[in-house]
Amino acid sequence: MIIAVDGPAASGKGTLAKRLATHYGLAYLDTGRTYRAVALALMEDGVALDDGEAAVRAAGAIDLGALEAPALATAEVGEGASQVAVLPELRTVLVARQQGFAREAARAGRGAVLDGRDIGTVVLPDASVKLFITAEVEERARRRALELTGSEAGPAYERLLAALRSRDARDCGRASSPLRPAADAHILDTTHLDADAAFWLATRVVDEALAA
Ligand code: C5P
């Protein structure tokens, strides 16, 4: 079983995807972390984020088993990831590596959950189940502000809202694999749902697909 989970930044797709992987005993890859790892490598080397050749070299050196580093989780690296993610030559390399991860899991007799922006449309168009997790941008900013500062309003909220709007615009507007739901994706709007409710709804979709 291959589950594709896509959606915009801070939609809760990562939390949901991880939980689905644990629940169904599947391998898990956060593909956003692969773009983040490339961005961090370029930033650490002082290389411009539009240097396609350097980005492709960095992508070849990523260890897919070591993407947990806290340095990859920062807002700056997320912003950098969104900038390198517009490079088509980088996407080609990372998509191949992400497909390889799913193939390896299948070879080991295990399915996989991959989350990102283009899993259902480009990376794994034949996935058994496709989920597109979204929420209104104000709600995503509120949740992120609460998580980072303990407060859901004020300057941090305003800053996060502006950052999410600009990341959404870049992720949806780029020429190469823009963020959009696959035609056969199940859309889950979590604006008015908590994490448990979203997980429950997602398992219903997956269980139905398994029973079909
Ligand atoms: O999901 P996360 O915030 O970690 O992703 C960082 C950035 O990487 C996104 O804003 C997006 O531009 C890019 N990305 C992508 N395709 C994916 C996963 C992430 O373009 N499959």
PDB file of C-alpha atoms and ligand atoms in Angstrom:
ATOM      1  CA  MET A   1       0.000   0.000   0.000  1.00  0.00           C
ATOM      2  CA  ILE A   2       1.302   3.429  -0.970  1.00  0.00           C
ATOM      3  CA  ILE A   3      -0.303   6.500   0.599  1.00  0.00           C
ATOM      4  CA  ALA A   4       0.368   9.933  -0.919  1.00  0.00           C
ATOM      5  CA  VAL A   5      -0.250  12.896   1.375  1.00  0.00           C
ATOM      6  CA  ASP A   6      -0.004  16.392  -0.139  1.00  0.00           C
ATOM      7  CA  GLY A   7      -0.943  19.867   0.997  1.00  0.00           C
ATOM      8  CA  PRO A   8       0.303  23.365   1.757  1.00  0.00           C
ATOM      9  CA  ALA A   9       2.745  24.344   4.507  1.00  0.00           C
ATOM     10  CA  ALA A  10       1.491  23.966   8.083  1.00  0.00           C
ATOM     11  CA  SER A  11      -1.661  22.089   7.032  1.00  0.00           C
ATOM     12  CA  GLY A  12      -0.932  19.272   9.498  1.00  0.00           C
ATOM     13  CA  LYS A  13      -0.092  16.821   6.699  1.00  0.00           C
ATOM     14  CA  GLY A  14       3.222  15.793   8.298  1.00  0.00           C
ATOM     15  CA  THR A  15       1.652  14.889  11.641  1.00  0.00           C
ATOM     16  CA  LEU A  16      -1.129  13.026   9.880  1.00  0.00           C
ATOM     17  CA  ALA A  17       1.206  11.183   7.493  1.00  0.00           C
ATOM     18  CA  LYS A  18       3.471  10.033  10.340  1.00  0.00           C
ATOM     19  CA  ARG A  19       0.480   8.793  12.297  1.00  0.00           C
ATOM     20  CA  LEU A  20      -0.853   6.880   9.288  1.00  0.00           C
ATOM     21  CA  ALA A  21       2.572   5.259   8.794  1.00  0.00           C
ATOM     22  CA  THR A  22       2.634   4.067  12.422  1.00  0.00           C
ATOM     23  CA  HIS A  23      -0.998   2.918  12.323  1.00  0.00           C
ATOM     24  CA  TYR A  24      -0.615   0.834   9.134  1.00  0.00           C
ATOM     25  CA  GLY A  25       3.026  -0.232   9.762  1.00  0.00           C
ATOM     26  CA  LEU A  26       4.373   1.568   6.668  1.00  0.00           C
ATOM     27  CA  ALA A  27       7.724   3.213   5.895  1.00  0.00           C
ATOM     28  CA  TYR A  28       7.563   7.009   5.996  1.00  0.00           C
ATOM     29  CA  LEU A  29       9.309   9.771   4.033  1.00  0.00           C
ATOM     30  CA  ASP A  30       8.763  13.493   4.560  1.00  0.00           C
ATOM     31  CA  THR A  31       9.802  14.719   1.096  1.00  0.00           C
ATOM     32  CA  GLY A  32       9.817  18.342   2.295  1.00  0.00           C
ATOM     33  CA  ARG A  33      12.879  17.354   4.290  1.00  0.00           C
ATOM     34  CA  THR A  34      14.703  16.365   1.094  1.00  0.00           C
ATOM     35  CA  TYR A  35      14.217  19.905  -0.294  1.00  0.00           C
ATOM     36  CA  ARG A  36      15.167  21.315   3.115  1.00  0.00           C
ATOM     37  CA  ALA A  37      18.367  19.235   3.206  1.00  0.00           C
ATOM     38  CA  VAL A  38      19.408  20.642  -0.180  1.00  0.00           C
ATOM     39  CA  ALA A  39      18.620  24.213   0.917  1.00  0.00           C
ATOM     40  CA  LEU A  40      20.572  23.780   4.166  1.00  0.00           C
ATOM     41  CA  ALA A  41      23.598  22.345   2.332  1.00  0.00           C
ATOM     42  CA  LEU A  42      23.668  25.350  -0.033  1.00  0.00           C
ATOM     43  CA  MET A  43      23.122  27.836   2.797  1.00  0.00           C
ATOM     44  CA  GLU A  44      25.950  26.312   4.848  1.00  0.00           C
ATOM     45  CA  ASP A  45      28.305  26.495   1.847  1.00  0.00           C
ATOM     46  CA  GLY A  46      27.278  30.083   1.075  1.00  0.00           C
ATOM     47  CA  VAL A  47      25.976  29.030  -2.364  1.00  0.00           C
ATOM     48  CA  ALA A  48      23.086  30.904  -4.034  1.00  0.00           C
ATOM     49  CA  LEU A  49      19.751  29.066  -3.824  1.00  0.00           C
ATOM     50  CA  ASP A  50      19.230  29.357  -7.586  1.00  0.00           C
ATOM     51  CA  ASP A  51      22.463  27.475  -8.397  1.00  0.00           C
ATOM     52  CA  GLY A  52      20.957  24.400 -10.100  1.00  0.00           C
ATOM     53  CA  GLU A  53      24.242  22.517 -10.490  1.00  0.00           C
ATOM     54  CA  ALA A  54      25.146  22.853  -6.810  1.00  0.00           C
ATOM     55  CA  ALA A  55      21.594  21.887  -5.829  1.00  0.00           C
ATOM     56  CA  VAL A  56      21.724  18.725  -7.954  1.00  0.00           C
ATOM     57  CA  ARG A  57      25.100  17.788  -6.413  1.00  0.00           C
ATOM     58  CA  ALA A  58      23.698  18.325  -2.900  1.00  0.00           C
ATOM     59  CA  ALA A  59      20.605  16.246  -3.750  1.00  0.00           C
ATOM     60  CA  GLY A  60      22.775  13.281  -4.762  1.00  0.00           C
ATOM     61  CA  ALA A  61      24.537  13.358  -1.380  1.00  0.00           C
ATOM     62  CA  ILE A  62      21.439  13.366   0.845  1.00  0.00           C
ATOM     63  CA  ASP A  63      21.008  10.431   3.229  1.00  0.00           C
ATOM     64  CA  LEU A  64      17.273   9.665   3.176  1.00  0.00           C
ATOM     65  CA  GLY A  65      17.627   7.842   6.478  1.00  0.00           C
ATOM     66  CA  ALA A  66      19.013  10.897   8.278  1.00  0.00           C
ATOM     67  CA  LEU A  67      16.477  13.641   7.736  1.00  0.00           C
ATOM     68  CA  GLU A  68      15.519  14.111  11.387  1.00  0.00           C
ATOM     69  CA  ALA A  69      18.108  16.831  12.141  1.00  0.00           C
ATOM     70  CA  PRO A  70      16.474  19.757  14.007  1.00  0.00           C
ATOM     71  CA  ALA A  71      18.470  22.169  11.792  1.00  0.00           C
ATOM     72  CA  LEU A  72      16.159  21.148   8.924  1.00  0.00           C
ATOM     73  CA  ALA A  73      13.032  22.233  10.792  1.00  0.00           C
ATOM     74  CA  THR A  74      13.677  25.996  10.977  1.00  0.00           C
ATOM     75  CA  ALA A  75      11.514  28.570   9.182  1.00  0.00           C
ATOM     76  CA  GLU A  76      14.595  29.912   7.313  1.00  0.00           C
ATOM     77  CA  VAL A  77      15.393  26.475   5.912  1.00  0.00           C
ATOM     78  CA  GLY A  78      11.715  25.973   4.981  1.00  0.00           C
ATOM     79  CA  GLU A  79      11.798  29.252   3.068  1.00  0.00           C
ATOM     80  CA  GLY A  80      15.077  28.209   1.399  1.00  0.00           C
ATOM     81  CA  ALA A  81      13.523  24.833   0.502  1.00  0.00           C
ATOM     82  CA  SER A  82      10.654  26.578  -1.234  1.00  0.00           C
ATOM     83  CA  GLN A  83      13.203  28.592  -3.259  1.00  0.00           C
ATOM     84  CA  VAL A  84      15.294  25.601  -4.396  1.00  0.00           C
ATOM     85  CA  ALA A  85      12.089  23.638  -5.097  1.00  0.00           C
ATOM     86  CA  VAL A  86      11.402  25.789  -8.199  1.00  0.00           C
ATOM     87  CA  LEU A  87      14.503  24.329  -9.939  1.00  0.00           C
ATOM     88  CA  PRO A  88      13.289  21.638 -12.397  1.00  0.00           C
ATOM     89  CA  GLU A  89      16.690  19.889 -12.559  1.00  0.00           C
ATOM     90  CA  LEU A  90      16.694  19.508  -8.761  1.00  0.00           C
ATOM     91  CA  ARG A  91      13.117  18.201  -8.762  1.00  0.00           C
ATOM     92  CA  THR A  92      14.060  15.515 -11.303  1.00  0.00           C
ATOM     93  CA  VAL A  93      16.797  14.181  -9.000  1.00  0.00           C
ATOM     94  CA  LEU A  94      14.749  14.350  -5.796  1.00  0.00           C
ATOM     95  CA  VAL A  95      11.643  12.815  -7.373  1.00  0.00           C
ATOM     96  CA  ALA A  96      13.755   9.850  -8.566  1.00  0.00           C
ATOM     97  CA  ARG A  97      15.181   9.390  -5.062  1.00  0.00           C
ATOM     98  CA  GLN A  98      11.689   9.607  -3.498  1.00  0.00           C
ATOM     99  CA  GLN A  99      10.383   7.013  -5.982  1.00  0.00           C
ATOM    100  CA  GLY A 100      13.379   4.840  -5.073  1.00  0.00           C
ATOM    101  CA  PHE A 101      12.396   5.060  -1.405  1.00  0.00           C
ATOM    102  CA  ALA A 102       8.878   3.778  -2.189  1.00  0.00           C
ATOM    103  CA  ARG A 103      10.314   1.002  -4.408  1.00  0.00           C
ATOM    104  CA  GLU A 104      12.727  -0.103  -1.660  1.00  0.00           C
ATOM    105  CA  ALA A 105       9.863  -0.274   0.838  1.00  0.00           C
ATOM    106  CA  ALA A 106       7.834  -2.398  -1.602  1.00  0.00           C
ATOM    107  CA  ARG A 107      10.836  -4.663  -2.177  1.00  0.00           C
ATOM    108  CA  ALA A 108      11.081  -5.167   1.588  1.00  0.00           C
ATOM    109  CA  GLY A 109       7.417  -6.250   1.582  1.00  0.00           C
ATOM    110  CA  ARG A 110       6.285  -3.008   3.146  1.00  0.00           C
ATOM    111  CA  GLY A 111       4.169  -0.148   1.865  1.00  0.00           C
ATOM    112  CA  ALA A 112       5.007   3.513   2.374  1.00  0.00           C
ATOM    113  CA  VAL A 113       3.558   6.913   3.187  1.00  0.00           C
ATOM    114  CA  LEU A 114       5.168   9.892   1.462  1.00  0.00           C
ATOM    115  CA  ASP A 115       4.141  13.455   2.184  1.00  0.00           C
ATOM    116  CA  GLY A 116       4.892  16.604   0.221  1.00  0.00           C
ATOM    117  CA  ARG A 117       3.432  18.775  -2.523  1.00  0.00           C
ATOM    118  CA  ASP A 118       3.534  16.614  -5.660  1.00  0.00           C
ATOM    119  CA  ILE A 119       3.366  13.030  -4.381  1.00  0.00           C
ATOM    120  CA  GLY A 120      -0.064  12.232  -5.840  1.00  0.00           C
ATOM    121  CA  THR A 121       0.519  14.177  -9.064  1.00  0.00           C
ATOM    122  CA  VAL A 122       4.169  13.450  -9.973  1.00  0.00           C
ATOM    123  CA  VAL A 123       6.120  11.218  -7.565  1.00  0.00           C
ATOM    124  CA  LEU A 124       3.619   8.373  -7.115  1.00  0.00           C
ATOM    125  CA  PRO A 125       0.696   8.943  -9.501  1.00  0.00           C
ATOM    126  CA  ASP A 126      -0.347   5.285  -9.020  1.00  0.00           C
ATOM    127  CA  ALA A 127      -0.535   5.520  -5.201  1.00  0.00           C
ATOM    128  CA  SER A 128      -3.246   3.338  -3.629  1.00  0.00           C
ATOM    129  CA  VAL A 129      -4.667   6.314  -1.718  1.00  0.00           C
ATOM    130  CA  LYS A 130      -4.153  10.047  -2.232  1.00  0.00           C
ATOM    131  CA  LEU A 131      -4.984  12.562   0.466  1.00  0.00           C
ATOM    132  CA  PHE A 132      -4.814  16.327   0.008  1.00  0.00           C
ATOM    133  CA  ILE A 133      -4.726  18.020   3.404  1.00  0.00           C
ATOM    134  CA  THR A 134      -5.573  21.682   3.522  1.00  0.00           C
ATOM    135  CA  ALA A 135      -6.823  24.398   5.868  1.00  0.00           C
ATOM    136  CA  GLU A 136      -7.479  28.123   5.542  1.00  0.00           C
ATOM    137  CA  VAL A 137      -4.240  30.089   5.707  1.00  0.00           C
ATOM    138  CA  GLU A 138      -5.366  32.080   8.807  1.00  0.00           C
ATOM    139  CA  GLU A 139      -5.997  28.832  10.678  1.00  0.00           C
ATOM    140  CA  ARG A 140      -2.626  27.411   9.616  1.00  0.00           C
ATOM    141  CA  ALA A 141      -0.899  30.598  10.846  1.00  0.00           C
ATOM    142  CA  ARG A 142      -2.857  30.468  14.113  1.00  0.00           C
ATOM    143  CA  ARG A 143      -1.813  26.863  14.772  1.00  0.00           C
ATOM    144  CA  ARG A 144       1.836  27.531  13.891  1.00  0.00           C
ATOM    145  CA  ALA A 145       1.906  30.668  16.122  1.00  0.00           C
ATOM    146  CA  LEU A 146       0.418  28.724  19.021  1.00  0.00           C
ATOM    147  CA  GLU A 147       2.961  25.948  18.570  1.00  0.00           C
ATOM    148  CA  LEU A 148       5.951  28.326  18.357  1.00  0.00           C
ATOM    149  CA  THR A 149       5.032  31.074  20.835  1.00  0.00           C
ATOM    150  CA  GLY A 150       2.163  29.741  22.946  1.00  0.00           C
ATOM    151  CA  SER A 151      -0.003  32.607  21.667  1.00  0.00           C
ATOM    152  CA  GLU A 152      -2.331  32.526  18.671  1.00  0.00           C
ATOM    153  CA  ALA A 153      -2.356  36.260  17.937  1.00  0.00           C
ATOM    154  CA  GLY A 154       0.011  39.247  17.905  1.00  0.00           C
ATOM    155  CA  PRO A 155       3.130  39.992  15.846  1.00  0.00           C
ATOM    156  CA  ALA A 156       4.229  36.340  15.567  1.00  0.00           C
ATOM    157  CA  TYR A 157       0.842  35.423  14.064  1.00  0.00           C
ATOM    158  CA  GLU A 158       1.042  38.331  11.595  1.00  0.00           C
ATOM    159  CA  ARG A 159       4.586  37.374  10.579  1.00  0.00           C
ATOM    160  CA  LEU A 160       3.668  33.697  10.122  1.00  0.00           C
ATOM    161  CA  LEU A 161       0.551  34.591   8.139  1.00  0.00           C
ATOM    162  CA  ALA A 162       2.589  36.720   5.717  1.00  0.00           C
ATOM    163  CA  ALA A 163       5.258  33.994   5.415  1.00  0.00           C
ATOM    164  CA  LEU A 164       2.674  31.265   4.745  1.00  0.00           C
ATOM    165  CA  ARG A 165       0.928  33.416   2.127  1.00  0.00           C
ATOM    166  CA  SER A 166       4.176  33.990   0.277  1.00  0.00           C
ATOM    167  CA  ARG A 167       5.157  30.266   0.523  1.00  0.00           C
ATOM    168  CA  ASP A 168       1.692  29.231  -0.759  1.00  0.00           C
ATOM    169  CA  ALA A 169       2.039  31.660  -3.676  1.00  0.00           C
ATOM    170  CA  ARG A 170       5.486  30.292  -4.617  1.00  0.00           C
ATOM    171  CA  ASP A 171       4.474  26.609  -4.170  1.00  0.00           C
ATOM    172  CA  CYS A 172       1.226  27.017  -6.146  1.00  0.00           C
ATOM    173  CA  GLY A 173       2.586  29.395  -8.780  1.00  0.00           C
ATOM    174  CA  ARG A 174       5.824  27.699  -9.865  1.00  0.00           C
ATOM    175  CA  ALA A 175       6.033  26.246 -13.369  1.00  0.00           C
ATOM    176  CA  SER A 176       7.505  22.906 -12.265  1.00  0.00           C
ATOM    177  CA  SER A 177       5.080  20.622 -10.346  1.00  0.00           C
ATOM    178  CA  PRO A 178       2.983  23.327  -8.681  1.00  0.00           C
ATOM    179  CA  LEU A 179       1.034  22.393  -5.558  1.00  0.00           C
ATOM    180  CA  ARG A 180      -2.397  21.137  -6.580  1.00  0.00           C
ATOM    181  CA  PRO A 181      -4.544  18.142  -5.648  1.00  0.00           C
ATOM    182  CA  ALA A 182      -4.431  15.115  -7.964  1.00  0.00           C
ATOM    183  CA  ALA A 183      -7.719  14.579  -9.794  1.00  0.00           C
ATOM    184  CA  ASP A 184      -8.309  11.407  -7.741  1.00  0.00           C
ATOM    185  CA  ALA A 185      -7.197  12.831  -4.364  1.00  0.00           C
ATOM    186  CA  HIS A 186      -9.484  12.879  -1.332  1.00  0.00           C
ATOM    187  CA  ILE A 187      -9.520  16.468  -0.083  1.00  0.00           C
ATOM    188  CA  LEU A 188      -9.503  16.871   3.680  1.00  0.00           C
ATOM    189  CA  ASP A 189     -10.067  20.440   4.868  1.00  0.00           C
ATOM    190  CA  THR A 190      -8.937  20.520   8.503  1.00  0.00           C
ATOM    191  CA  THR A 191      -9.845  24.173   9.187  1.00  0.00           C
ATOM    192  CA  HIS A 192     -12.497  23.050  11.662  1.00  0.00           C
ATOM    193  CA  LEU A 193     -10.974  19.692  12.642  1.00  0.00           C
ATOM    194  CA  ASP A 194      -8.447  18.803  15.317  1.00  0.00           C
ATOM    195  CA  ALA A 195      -5.616  16.339  14.641  1.00  0.00           C
ATOM    196  CA  ASP A 196      -7.576  13.347  16.019  1.00  0.00           C
ATOM    197  CA  ALA A 197     -10.619  14.060  13.842  1.00  0.00           C
ATOM    198  CA  ALA A 198      -8.428  14.498  10.748  1.00  0.00           C
ATOM    199  CA  PHE A 199      -6.666  11.192  11.502  1.00  0.00           C
ATOM    200  CA  TRP A 200      -9.960   9.385  11.984  1.00  0.00           C
ATOM    201  CA  LEU A 201     -11.332  10.687   8.668  1.00  0.00           C
ATOM    202  CA  ALA A 202      -8.104   9.764   6.890  1.00  0.00           C
ATOM    203  CA  THR A 203      -8.203   6.186   8.229  1.00  0.00           C
ATOM    204  CA  ARG A 204     -11.753   5.855   6.948  1.00  0.00           C
ATOM    205  CA  VAL A 205     -10.585   6.797   3.452  1.00  0.00           C
ATOM    206  CA  VAL A 206      -7.611   4.400   3.639  1.00  0.00           C
ATOM    207  CA  ASP A 207      -9.688   1.516   5.077  1.00  0.00           C
ATOM    208  CA  GLU A 208     -12.252   1.954   2.302  1.00  0.00           C
ATOM    209  CA  ALA A 209      -9.491   1.857  -0.311  1.00  0.00           C
ATOM    210  CA  LEU A 210      -8.043  -1.297   1.292  1.00  0.00           C
ATOM    211  CA  ALA A 211     -11.430  -3.004   1.322  1.00  0.00           C
ATOM    212  CA  ALA A 212     -12.132  -2.157  -2.342  1.00  0.00           C
TER     213      ALA A 212
HETATM  214  O1  C5P B   1       6.733  20.459   3.699  1.00  0.00           O
HETATM  215  P1  C5P B   1       7.842  21.416   3.968  1.00  0.00           P
HETATM  216  O2  C5P B   1       7.422  22.725   4.543  1.00  0.00           O
HETATM  217  O3  C5P B   1       8.957  20.815   4.752  1.00  0.00           O
HETATM  218  O4  C5P B   1       8.466  21.727   2.515  1.00  0.00           O
HETATM  219  C1  C5P B   1       9.410  22.754   2.306  1.00  0.00           C
HETATM  220  C2  C5P B   1       9.293  23.230   0.868  1.00  0.00           C
HETATM  221  O5  C5P B   1       9.770  22.207  -0.008  1.00  0.00           O
HETATM  222  C3  C5P B   1       7.884  23.533   0.397  1.00  0.00           C
HETATM  223  O6  C5P B   1       7.480  24.874   0.660  1.00  0.00           O
HETATM  224  C4  C5P B   1       7.946  23.251  -1.097  1.00  0.00           C
HETATM  225  O7  C5P B   1       8.362  24.378  -1.809  1.00  0.00           O
HETATM  226  C5  C5P B   1       9.031  22.201  -1.221  1.00  0.00           C
HETATM  227  N1  C5P B   1       8.486  20.868  -1.479  1.00  0.00           N
HETATM  228  C6  C5P B   1       8.171  20.542  -2.774  1.00  0.00           C
HETATM  229  N2  C5P B   1       7.745  19.282  -3.087  1.00  0.00           N
HETATM  230  C7  C5P B   1       7.604  18.358  -2.136  1.00  0.00           C
HETATM  231  C8  C5P B   1       7.881  18.679  -0.776  1.00  0.00           C
HETATM  232  C9  C5P B   1       8.308  19.964  -0.481  1.00  0.00           C
HETATM  233  O8  C5P B   1       8.274  21.376  -3.671  1.00  0.00           O
HETATM  234  N3  C5P B   1       7.223  17.119  -2.473  1.00  0.00           N
END
